[in-house]
């Protein structure tokens, strides 16, 4: 059952002032105090969707991004890199290793899919007969595409064709808009992939360490596979699992090492290459994960951080985290007279 959240009652004075087109006062705090005026307006018509597509799957309403299919490109690259890590590090892996990395990667792309099929926080266009709640108050920026004055911290996404509350950016890598209602999913996505990259790097480090530690001292510079690596490592010692040596890759590697111990081993070279790719992912996505955790804890968008603005600094970490993880209901569902709305 979907969670339900009661709409916050708007202050009567704020509604009256906004409807009359009067300013509350000249400060930014006064502008932000009109949140209830904006969040009580609804428009569930197709015109409010812009380029988004509404779809119902298993009774759940999805808002599909126009470029949602691009997610298959990073998903395919990630799957390939995951297979490379698994094949190379297979002799040292335990069930927990598999479970941890695969859970992080699968979870990451579940969150990525949520970014591309969730309402990012659309501030809908005016419906037939609707009146702009702030009238002609020129302190609010007028959107020439949506033809209305938008709330503070709202920007127009030209890819989705809508104004988005607390718009961060439109991610062309996974095909989704990151805003007030989808920032949580994007942050969880980069955190999961970043942690997965750490685990993958640890696999390669353990595998290369095991190779080097079991090489003959006179031949360690040749990067050959250890002849006595017979199974997964437990507690730093190899377990006797003869069937591991029957795998084609290890039979070929053993034959090469037996015939010419000075020949560089392709498995070792491959492990170094995969480790380098894992490290690139870790630096890129891991760094982004740290940044977005900070942005969530300060209730700040990337647009605002570039300008040196920290909007949630006075609210406290707990309030900022709650604001990001439990955003207001979608303005694309229900009507302005609804007392309760579903929280997607």
Short mmCIF file of C-alpha atoms in Angstrom, two decimals:
data_model
loop_
_atom_site.label_atom_id
_atom_site.label_comp_id
_atom_site.label_asym_id
_atom_site.label_seq_id
_atom_site.Cartn_x
_atom_site.Cartn_y
_atom_site.Cartn_z
CA UNK A 1 0.00 0.00 0.00
CA UNK A 2 1.34 3.42 -0.92
CA UNK A 3 2.16 5.76 1.91
CA UNK A 4 -0.10 8.78 2.16
CA UNK A 5 0.94 12.21 3.28
CA UNK A 6 -1.51 14.95 4.21
CA UNK A 7 -1.05 18.21 2.38
CA UNK A 8 0.34 21.00 4.51
CA UNK A 9 -2.31 23.71 5.10
CA UNK A 10 -1.34 27.00 3.48
CA UNK A 11 -1.23 30.07 5.63
CA UNK A 12 -4.30 32.20 4.94
CA UNK A 13 -2.34 35.41 4.80
CA UNK A 14 0.15 33.99 2.29
CA UNK A 15 -2.61 32.74 -0.01
CA UNK A 16 -4.46 36.06 0.15
CA UNK A 17 -1.35 38.08 -0.59
CA UNK A 18 -0.28 35.80 -3.46
CA UNK A 19 -3.75 35.78 -5.04
CA UNK A 20 -3.80 39.57 -4.99
CA UNK A 21 -0.35 39.72 -6.54
CA UNK A 22 1.08 41.45 -3.47
CA UNK A 23 4.57 40.77 -2.08
CA UNK A 24 4.92 39.25 1.37
CA UNK A 25 8.09 41.25 1.94
CA UNK A 26 11.28 41.94 0.06
CA UNK A 27 13.39 39.14 1.47
CA UNK A 28 14.23 35.70 0.12
CA UNK A 29 12.88 34.07 3.28
CA UNK A 30 9.49 35.58 2.55
CA UNK A 31 9.57 34.08 -0.93
CA UNK A 32 10.36 30.65 0.47
CA UNK A 33 7.49 30.99 2.97
CA UNK A 34 5.02 30.71 0.08
CA UNK A 35 5.86 27.02 -0.47
CA UNK A 36 2.36 25.99 0.57
CA UNK A 37 0.85 28.23 -2.10
CA UNK A 38 2.84 26.46 -4.82
CA UNK A 39 2.55 22.92 -3.46
CA UNK A 40 -1.24 23.03 -3.21
CA UNK A 41 -1.69 23.57 -6.94
CA UNK A 42 -2.35 20.45 -9.05
CA UNK A 43 -2.59 19.68 -12.75
CA UNK A 44 -2.99 16.07 -13.85
CA UNK A 45 -3.65 16.83 -17.54
CA UNK A 46 -1.38 15.67 -20.36
CA UNK A 47 -0.35 19.28 -21.03
CA UNK A 48 1.35 19.41 -17.62
CA UNK A 49 3.67 16.51 -18.50
CA UNK A 50 5.71 18.34 -21.11
CA UNK A 51 7.82 15.65 -22.82
CA UNK A 52 7.33 13.15 -20.00
CA UNK A 53 5.14 10.12 -20.63
CA UNK A 54 2.69 8.88 -18.03
CA UNK A 55 2.34 5.10 -17.77
CA UNK A 56 0.65 2.78 -15.29
CA UNK A 57 2.47 -0.45 -14.39
CA UNK A 58 0.95 -2.83 -11.82
CA UNK A 59 -1.25 -0.02 -10.56
CA UNK A 60 1.72 2.31 -10.08
CA UNK A 61 1.89 5.59 -12.00
CA UNK A 62 5.25 6.14 -13.71
CA UNK A 63 6.52 9.31 -15.38
CA UNK A 64 8.94 8.19 -18.07
CA UNK A 65 11.78 10.45 -19.17
CA UNK A 66 12.03 11.08 -22.93
CA UNK A 67 15.61 9.73 -23.04
CA UNK A 68 15.08 6.84 -20.62
CA UNK A 69 16.50 4.24 -23.05
CA UNK A 70 20.05 5.60 -22.75
CA UNK A 71 20.33 3.75 -19.43
CA UNK A 72 21.04 0.54 -21.38
CA UNK A 73 24.46 1.87 -22.47
CA UNK A 74 25.95 2.33 -18.95
CA UNK A 75 24.15 -0.81 -17.81
CA UNK A 76 25.81 -2.84 -20.57
CA UNK A 77 29.26 -1.40 -19.84
CA UNK A 78 28.82 -2.09 -16.12
CA UNK A 79 27.67 -5.66 -16.79
CA UNK A 80 30.73 -6.29 -18.99
CA UNK A 81 33.10 -4.90 -16.36
CA UNK A 82 31.35 -6.94 -13.68
CA UNK A 83 31.83 -10.13 -15.71
CA UNK A 84 35.52 -9.34 -16.23
CA UNK A 85 36.01 -8.90 -12.49
CA UNK A 86 34.17 -12.13 -11.75
CA UNK A 87 36.04 -14.26 -14.31
CA UNK A 88 39.48 -13.00 -13.30
CA UNK A 89 38.99 -13.09 -9.52
CA UNK A 90 36.97 -16.32 -9.51
CA UNK A 91 39.59 -18.45 -7.64
CA UNK A 92 39.61 -16.19 -4.58
CA UNK A 93 35.91 -15.33 -4.32
CA UNK A 94 33.46 -16.50 -1.69
CA UNK A 95 29.67 -16.43 -1.72
CA UNK A 96 29.70 -13.26 0.36
CA UNK A 97 31.93 -11.55 -2.23
CA UNK A 98 29.45 -12.36 -4.99
CA UNK A 99 26.44 -11.36 -2.93
CA UNK A 100 27.93 -8.02 -1.87
CA UNK A 101 29.06 -6.77 -5.28
CA UNK A 102 26.10 -8.05 -7.28
CA UNK A 103 23.65 -6.63 -4.72
CA UNK A 104 25.29 -3.20 -4.94
CA UNK A 105 25.30 -3.16 -8.74
CA UNK A 106 21.74 -4.44 -9.12
CA UNK A 107 20.52 -2.05 -6.43
CA UNK A 108 22.32 0.82 -8.14
CA UNK A 109 20.53 0.27 -11.42
CA UNK A 110 17.19 -0.16 -9.71
CA UNK A 111 17.69 3.33 -8.29
CA UNK A 112 18.81 4.56 -11.73
CA UNK A 113 15.59 3.20 -13.22
CA UNK A 114 13.62 5.04 -10.54
CA UNK A 115 15.30 8.29 -11.58
CA UNK A 116 14.12 7.83 -15.17
CA UNK A 117 10.55 6.80 -14.32
CA UNK A 118 9.68 8.98 -11.31
CA UNK A 119 8.22 12.49 -11.27
CA UNK A 120 11.37 14.56 -10.58
CA UNK A 121 9.31 17.28 -8.91
CA UNK A 122 7.49 18.88 -11.82
CA UNK A 123 5.90 22.26 -11.17
CA UNK A 124 2.99 21.83 -13.61
CA UNK A 125 1.77 24.33 -16.12
CA UNK A 126 -1.50 26.14 -15.55
CA UNK A 127 -4.53 24.07 -16.44
CA UNK A 128 -7.69 25.35 -18.13
CA UNK A 129 -9.16 28.09 -15.95
CA UNK A 130 -6.21 28.05 -13.50
CA UNK A 131 -4.81 31.30 -12.14
CA UNK A 132 -1.14 31.73 -11.32
CA UNK A 133 -1.03 31.66 -7.48
CA UNK A 134 1.48 34.53 -7.36
CA UNK A 135 -0.25 36.61 -9.98
CA UNK A 136 2.18 39.00 -11.64
CA UNK A 137 4.64 39.24 -8.76
CA UNK A 138 7.85 40.09 -10.60
CA UNK A 139 10.06 38.78 -7.81
CA UNK A 140 9.36 35.32 -9.23
CA UNK A 141 11.03 34.31 -12.51
CA UNK A 142 8.64 33.95 -15.44
CA UNK A 143 9.11 30.79 -17.53
CA UNK A 144 8.52 31.62 -21.20
CA UNK A 145 7.99 27.95 -22.05
CA UNK A 146 5.52 27.01 -19.31
CA UNK A 147 3.97 30.53 -19.25
CA UNK A 148 3.87 30.96 -15.48
CA UNK A 149 5.95 32.34 -12.65
CA UNK A 150 7.86 29.54 -11.01
CA UNK A 151 8.73 29.06 -7.32
CA UNK A 152 12.18 29.84 -5.88
CA UNK A 153 14.86 27.19 -6.59
CA UNK A 154 12.91 25.99 -9.66
CA UNK A 155 14.43 25.73 -13.15
CA UNK A 156 13.17 24.65 -16.55
CA UNK A 157 14.46 21.34 -17.93
CA UNK A 158 14.50 21.61 -21.71
CA UNK A 159 14.99 17.86 -22.15
CA UNK A 160 11.80 17.06 -20.22
CA UNK A 161 10.00 20.25 -21.24
CA UNK A 162 8.84 21.10 -17.71
CA UNK A 163 9.82 23.27 -14.76
CA UNK A 164 11.29 21.17 -11.93
CA UNK A 165 11.31 22.08 -8.25
CA UNK A 166 14.87 22.21 -6.84
CA UNK A 167 16.21 21.20 -10.24
CA UNK A 168 19.73 19.79 -9.95
CA UNK A 169 20.47 18.61 -13.49
CA UNK A 170 19.23 16.31 -16.23
CA UNK A 171 21.45 13.22 -16.29
CA UNK A 172 22.13 12.18 -19.87
CA UNK A 173 24.01 9.08 -18.69
CA UNK A 174 21.02 7.28 -17.17
CA UNK A 175 18.33 9.35 -18.89
CA UNK A 176 16.52 11.02 -16.02
CA UNK A 177 15.86 14.42 -14.49
CA UNK A 178 17.22 15.03 -10.99
CA UNK A 179 15.07 17.32 -8.89
CA UNK A 180 13.23 17.57 -5.59
CA UNK A 181 11.57 14.15 -5.83
CA UNK A 182 14.31 12.18 -7.62
CA UNK A 183 17.47 13.45 -5.92
CA UNK A 184 17.21 10.64 -3.35
CA UNK A 185 17.22 7.94 -6.06
CA UNK A 186 20.14 9.53 -7.94
CA UNK A 187 22.18 9.81 -4.74
CA UNK A 188 21.50 6.17 -3.84
CA UNK A 189 22.47 5.18 -7.40
CA UNK A 190 25.91 6.82 -7.28
CA UNK A 191 26.49 5.58 -3.71
CA UNK A 192 25.76 1.96 -4.69
CA UNK A 193 27.94 2.09 -7.81
CA UNK A 194 30.72 3.84 -5.88
CA UNK A 195 30.68 1.18 -3.17
CA UNK A 196 30.58 -1.51 -5.86
CA UNK A 197 33.71 -0.02 -7.43
CA UNK A 198 35.46 -0.21 -4.05
CA UNK A 199 34.55 -3.90 -3.74
CA UNK A 200 35.68 -4.61 -7.32
CA UNK A 201 39.03 -2.90 -6.69
CA UNK A 202 39.48 -4.99 -3.56
CA UNK A 203 38.88 -8.15 -5.62
CA UNK A 204 41.66 -7.26 -8.04
CA UNK A 205 44.05 -6.26 -5.25
CA UNK A 206 43.44 -9.56 -3.44
CA UNK A 207 43.86 -11.54 -6.66
CA UNK A 208 47.11 -9.83 -7.66
CA UNK A 209 48.44 -10.12 -4.10
CA UNK A 210 47.69 -13.85 -4.11
CA UNK A 211 49.48 -14.27 -7.44
CA UNK A 212 52.58 -12.39 -6.29
CA UNK A 213 52.75 -14.10 -2.89
CA UNK A 214 52.70 -17.59 -4.43
CA UNK A 215 55.24 -16.96 -7.18
CA UNK A 216 58.81 -18.25 -6.94
CA UNK A 217 60.99 -15.44 -5.63
CA UNK A 218 63.24 -15.47 -8.73
CA UNK A 219 60.25 -15.09 -11.08
CA UNK A 220 57.93 -12.59 -9.40
CA UNK A 221 58.81 -9.91 -11.91
CA UNK A 222 57.34 -12.05 -14.70
CA UNK A 223 53.78 -11.70 -13.34
CA UNK A 224 52.97 -15.40 -13.76
CA UNK A 225 50.03 -17.17 -12.24
CA UNK A 226 50.89 -19.29 -9.17
CA UNK A 227 51.01 -22.96 -9.96
CA UNK A 228 49.63 -23.95 -6.56
CA UNK A 229 46.62 -21.60 -6.48
CA UNK A 230 43.97 -24.27 -6.22
CA UNK A 231 40.90 -22.54 -4.82
CA UNK A 232 39.33 -19.67 -2.96
CA UNK A 233 41.38 -17.95 -0.31
CA UNK A 234 40.10 -18.21 3.23
CA UNK A 235 41.97 -16.50 6.03
CA UNK A 236 44.90 -15.83 3.71
CA UNK A 237 45.53 -19.53 2.94
CA UNK A 238 44.49 -21.37 -0.26
CA UNK A 239 41.81 -24.02 0.15
CA UNK A 240 42.42 -27.33 -1.56
CA UNK A 241 39.83 -27.32 -4.38
CA UNK A 242 41.28 -29.33 -7.28
CA UNK A 243 38.27 -28.74 -9.50
CA UNK A 244 39.25 -25.07 -9.76
CA UNK A 245 42.35 -26.11 -11.70
CA UNK A 246 40.18 -27.90 -14.27
CA UNK A 247 38.78 -24.63 -15.59
CA UNK A 248 40.04 -23.92 -19.14
CA UNK A 249 41.60 -20.57 -18.24
CA UNK A 250 43.68 -22.04 -15.46
CA UNK A 251 44.74 -25.10 -17.48
CA UNK A 252 46.03 -22.83 -20.23
CA UNK A 253 47.75 -20.52 -17.75
CA UNK A 254 49.40 -23.50 -16.04
CA UNK A 255 50.61 -24.84 -19.38
CA UNK A 256 52.13 -21.48 -20.29
CA UNK A 257 53.87 -21.18 -16.93
CA UNK A 258 55.18 -24.73 -17.15
CA UNK A 259 56.61 -24.26 -20.64
CA UNK A 260 58.02 -20.77 -20.16
CA UNK A 261 58.02 -19.15 -16.75
CA UNK A 262 59.47 -15.91 -18.18
CA UNK A 263 56.44 -15.30 -20.41
CA UNK A 264 54.20 -12.51 -19.04
CA UNK A 265 50.92 -14.01 -17.93
CA UNK A 266 47.82 -12.71 -19.69
CA UNK A 267 45.69 -13.24 -16.60
CA UNK A 268 47.90 -10.93 -14.57
CA UNK A 269 47.91 -8.31 -17.31
CA UNK A 270 44.13 -8.59 -17.60
CA UNK A 271 43.76 -8.19 -13.84
CA UNK A 272 45.84 -5.01 -13.94
CA UNK A 273 43.74 -3.59 -16.79
CA UNK A 274 40.45 -4.39 -15.05
CA UNK A 275 41.78 -2.90 -11.81
CA UNK A 276 42.63 0.29 -13.71
CA UNK A 277 39.07 0.47 -15.10
CA UNK A 278 37.60 -0.18 -11.64
CA UNK A 279 39.76 2.61 -10.26
CA UNK A 280 38.48 5.05 -12.90
CA UNK A 281 34.87 4.21 -11.99
CA UNK A 282 35.70 4.62 -8.30
CA UNK A 283 37.25 8.05 -8.80
CA UNK A 284 34.44 9.34 -11.02
CA UNK A 285 31.34 7.84 -9.42
CA UNK A 286 32.75 7.65 -5.89
CA UNK A 287 33.66 11.32 -5.95
CA UNK A 288 30.18 12.15 -7.22
CA UNK A 289 28.64 10.05 -4.43
CA UNK A 290 30.52 12.02 -1.77
CA UNK A 291 29.41 15.29 -3.35
CA UNK A 292 25.73 14.31 -3.49
CA UNK A 293 25.70 13.05 0.07
CA UNK A 294 26.95 16.50 1.06
CA UNK A 295 24.30 18.18 -1.11
CA UNK A 296 21.54 16.09 0.47
CA UNK A 297 22.72 16.87 3.99
CA UNK A 298 22.74 20.59 3.18
CA UNK A 299 19.54 20.52 1.07
CA UNK A 300 21.40 22.14 -1.80
CA UNK A 301 21.35 21.51 -5.55
CA UNK A 302 24.44 21.35 -7.71
CA UNK A 303 23.34 24.56 -9.43
CA UNK A 304 23.28 26.33 -6.07
CA UNK A 305 26.57 24.85 -4.89
CA UNK A 306 28.31 26.33 -7.94
CA UNK A 307 27.10 29.74 -6.77
CA UNK A 308 28.24 29.12 -3.20
CA UNK A 309 24.68 28.81 -1.84
CA UNK A 310 23.80 26.41 0.99
CA UNK A 311 20.05 26.72 1.42
CA UNK A 312 19.60 24.15 4.16
CA UNK A 313 22.47 25.29 6.36
CA UNK A 314 20.14 26.68 9.05
CA UNK A 315 17.74 23.72 9.04
CA UNK A 316 20.08 21.07 10.41
CA UNK A 317 21.30 17.80 8.93
CA UNK A 318 18.31 15.71 10.09
CA UNK A 319 15.74 18.10 8.63
CA UNK A 320 17.65 18.34 5.36
CA UNK A 321 17.95 14.57 5.07
CA UNK A 322 14.24 14.15 5.79
CA UNK A 323 13.43 16.80 3.17
CA UNK A 324 15.46 14.90 0.54
CA UNK A 325 14.38 11.36 1.40
CA UNK A 326 10.69 12.16 1.99
CA UNK A 327 9.82 14.92 -0.50
CA UNK A 328 6.34 16.42 -0.98
CA UNK A 329 3.77 14.52 -3.07
CA UNK A 330 3.68 14.83 -6.84
CA UNK A 331 1.86 17.87 -8.23
CA UNK A 332 0.91 15.86 -11.32
CA UNK A 333 -1.59 13.74 -9.41
CA UNK A 334 -4.96 14.53 -7.85
CA UNK A 335 -6.45 18.00 -7.68
CA UNK A 336 -6.11 21.06 -5.52
CA UNK A 337 -9.11 19.97 -3.44
CA UNK A 338 -7.65 16.59 -2.47
CA UNK A 339 -6.98 16.15 1.22
CA UNK A 340 -4.65 13.20 0.73
CA UNK A 341 -2.34 12.22 -2.11
CA UNK A 342 -0.14 9.23 -2.80
CA UNK A 343 3.59 9.61 -2.24
CA UNK A 344 5.47 7.85 -5.05
#
